[in-house]
C-alpha positions as a printed Julia matrix, in Angstrom:
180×3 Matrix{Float64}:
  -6.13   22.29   13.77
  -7.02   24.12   10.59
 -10.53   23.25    8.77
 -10.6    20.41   10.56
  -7.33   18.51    9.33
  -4.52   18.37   12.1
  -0.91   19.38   11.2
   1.84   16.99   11.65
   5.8    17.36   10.67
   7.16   14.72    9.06
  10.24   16.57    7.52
  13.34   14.23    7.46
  11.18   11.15    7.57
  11.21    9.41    4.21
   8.1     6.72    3.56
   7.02    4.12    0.96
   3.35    4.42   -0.51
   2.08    1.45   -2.49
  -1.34    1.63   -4.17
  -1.43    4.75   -6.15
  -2.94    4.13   -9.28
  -3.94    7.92  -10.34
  -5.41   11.08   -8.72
  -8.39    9.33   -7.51
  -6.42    6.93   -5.23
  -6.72    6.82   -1.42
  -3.11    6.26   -1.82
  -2.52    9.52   -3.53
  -4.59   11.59   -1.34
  -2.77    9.86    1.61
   0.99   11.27   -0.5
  -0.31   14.38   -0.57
  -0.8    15.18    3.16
   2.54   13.26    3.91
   4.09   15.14    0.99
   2.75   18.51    2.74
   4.11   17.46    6.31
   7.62   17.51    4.68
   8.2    13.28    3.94
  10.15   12.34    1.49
   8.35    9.45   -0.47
   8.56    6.32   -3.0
   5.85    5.44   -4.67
   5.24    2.0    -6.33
   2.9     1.68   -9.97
   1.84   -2.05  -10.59
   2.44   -2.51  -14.56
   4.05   -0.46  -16.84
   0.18    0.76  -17.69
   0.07    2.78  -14.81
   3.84    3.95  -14.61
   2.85    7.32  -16.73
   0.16    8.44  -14.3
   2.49    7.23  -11.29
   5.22    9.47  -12.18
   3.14   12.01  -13.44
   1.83   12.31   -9.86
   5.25   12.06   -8.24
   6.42   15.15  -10.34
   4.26   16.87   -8.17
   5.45   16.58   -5.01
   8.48   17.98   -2.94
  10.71   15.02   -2.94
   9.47   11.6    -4.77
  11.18    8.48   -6.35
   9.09    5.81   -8.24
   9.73    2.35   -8.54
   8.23   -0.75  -10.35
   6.48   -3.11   -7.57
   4.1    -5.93   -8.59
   3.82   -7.25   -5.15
   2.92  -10.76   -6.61
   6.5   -10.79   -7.43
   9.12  -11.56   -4.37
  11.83  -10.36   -6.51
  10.12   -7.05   -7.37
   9.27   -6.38   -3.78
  13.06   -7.35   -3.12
  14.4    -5.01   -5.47
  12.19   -2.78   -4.01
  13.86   -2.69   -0.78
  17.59   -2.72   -2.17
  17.01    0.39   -4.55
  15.07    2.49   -1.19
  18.12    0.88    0.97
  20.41    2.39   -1.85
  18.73    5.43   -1.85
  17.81    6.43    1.68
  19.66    4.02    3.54
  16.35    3.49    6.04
  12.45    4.06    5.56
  10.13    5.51    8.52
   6.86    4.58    7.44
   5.21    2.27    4.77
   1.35    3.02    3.98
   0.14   -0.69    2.25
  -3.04    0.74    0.47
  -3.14   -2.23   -2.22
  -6.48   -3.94   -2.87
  -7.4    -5.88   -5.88
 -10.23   -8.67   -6.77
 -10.54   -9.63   -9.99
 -14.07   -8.16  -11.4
 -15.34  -11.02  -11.71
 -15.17  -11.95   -8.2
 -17.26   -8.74   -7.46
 -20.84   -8.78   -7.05
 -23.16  -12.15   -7.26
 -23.18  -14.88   -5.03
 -20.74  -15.16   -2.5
 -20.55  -19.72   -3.05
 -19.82  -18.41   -7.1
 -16.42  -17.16   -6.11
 -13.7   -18.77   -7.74
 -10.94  -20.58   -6.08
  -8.32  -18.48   -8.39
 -10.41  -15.28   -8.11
 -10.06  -16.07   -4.21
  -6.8   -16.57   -3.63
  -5.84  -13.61   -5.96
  -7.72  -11.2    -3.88
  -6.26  -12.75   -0.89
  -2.46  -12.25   -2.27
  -2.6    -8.88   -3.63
  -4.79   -7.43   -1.21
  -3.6    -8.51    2.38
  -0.55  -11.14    1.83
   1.25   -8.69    0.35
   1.99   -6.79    3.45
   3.77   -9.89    4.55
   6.98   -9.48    2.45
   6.66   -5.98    2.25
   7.03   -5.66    6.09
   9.48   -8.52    5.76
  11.75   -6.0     3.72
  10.85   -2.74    5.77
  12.29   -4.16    9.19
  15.4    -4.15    8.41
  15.4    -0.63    6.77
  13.69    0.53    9.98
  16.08   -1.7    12.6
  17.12    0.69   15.39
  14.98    3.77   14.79
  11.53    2.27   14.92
   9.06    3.14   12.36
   5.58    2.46   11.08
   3.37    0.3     9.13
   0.24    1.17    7.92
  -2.86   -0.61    6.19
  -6.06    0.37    5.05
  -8.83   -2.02    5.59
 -12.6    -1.59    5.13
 -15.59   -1.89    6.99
 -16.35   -5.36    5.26
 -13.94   -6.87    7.3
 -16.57   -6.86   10.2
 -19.42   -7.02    8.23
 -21.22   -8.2     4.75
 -21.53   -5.77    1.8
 -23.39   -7.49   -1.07
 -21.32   -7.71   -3.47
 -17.89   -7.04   -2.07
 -17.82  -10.98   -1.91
 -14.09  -12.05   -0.95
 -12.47   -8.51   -0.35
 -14.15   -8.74    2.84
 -12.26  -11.83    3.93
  -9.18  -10.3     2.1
  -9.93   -7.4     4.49
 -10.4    -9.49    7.61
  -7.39  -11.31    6.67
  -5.54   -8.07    6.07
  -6.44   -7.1    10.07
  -5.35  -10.01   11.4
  -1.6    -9.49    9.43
  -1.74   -6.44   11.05
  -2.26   -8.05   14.56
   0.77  -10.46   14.44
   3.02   -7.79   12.42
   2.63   -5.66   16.0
């Protein structure tokens, strides 16, 4: 270990990020270190508001495609997969680090939340992984591979405030559970 941060190799491994949005991302700091252990990655931007920073990002690092992926959109997250099976012919990990609420499901009264604003968080934030691990598995047949999702502590517990992401988190966990 160095400062605290433990070295891994991941050279000949190629991955899919989803959930950078800019610098500040978890997402991105989680490229980074893969970037650094030698990975070869894809990374996904939402709309064509974020592509700029996406790639901007991605012209940073070692080896780096970028791809559109609304994952509210089976066919996106379909041609997704087909371009990375072009590409790399496989994939070796997949970090899911997608969370969205609209903000007007955020903060207030938990009984104000809206049935839309609901089942929007619910989609984008822990359905997703669904077809997204739906189109991994075959990429990953025969040489095993990872999936990985970042949850939050609200999944066990309330934060005022964070109002349906914690069920979108809880929800996220148990995906998790019957993925493995």
């Amino acid at each position: 270990m160095t400062g605290g941060v433990q070295r891994f190799e991941l050279r000949d491994k190629v991955g899919l990020v989803l959930g950078v949005a800019n610098e500040r991302s978890i997402a991105w700091a989680i490229a980074r270190r893969l970037d650094e252990a030698g990975a070869g990655l894809a990374l996904t931007y939402q709309s064509e508001r974020v592509k700029p920073a996406v790639e901007s990002l991605a012209a940073g690092l070692r080896e780096s495609v970028v791809h559109p992926c609304d994952v509210t959109e089976d066919r996106q997250i379909e041609a997704l997969f087909t371009r990375l099976e072009e590409q790399w012919g496989r994939l070796d990990f997949l970090v899911h680090s997608i969370a969205f609420a609209p903000a007007a499901e955020l903060g207030g009264e938990f009984v104000k939340t809206s049935r839309a604003g609901f089942r929007e968080a619910l989609e984008v934030s822990a359905y997703s992984l669904i077809p997204l691990a739906r189109g991994a598995a075959p990429l990953m047949r025969g040489r095993g591979g990872s999936l990985v999702a970042l949850t939050f502590q609200a999944s066990e517990r309330v934060f005022p405030g964070y109002n349906a992401m914690g069920t979108a988190k809880a929800a996220l966990e148990q995906i998790v559970r019957h993925l493995a």
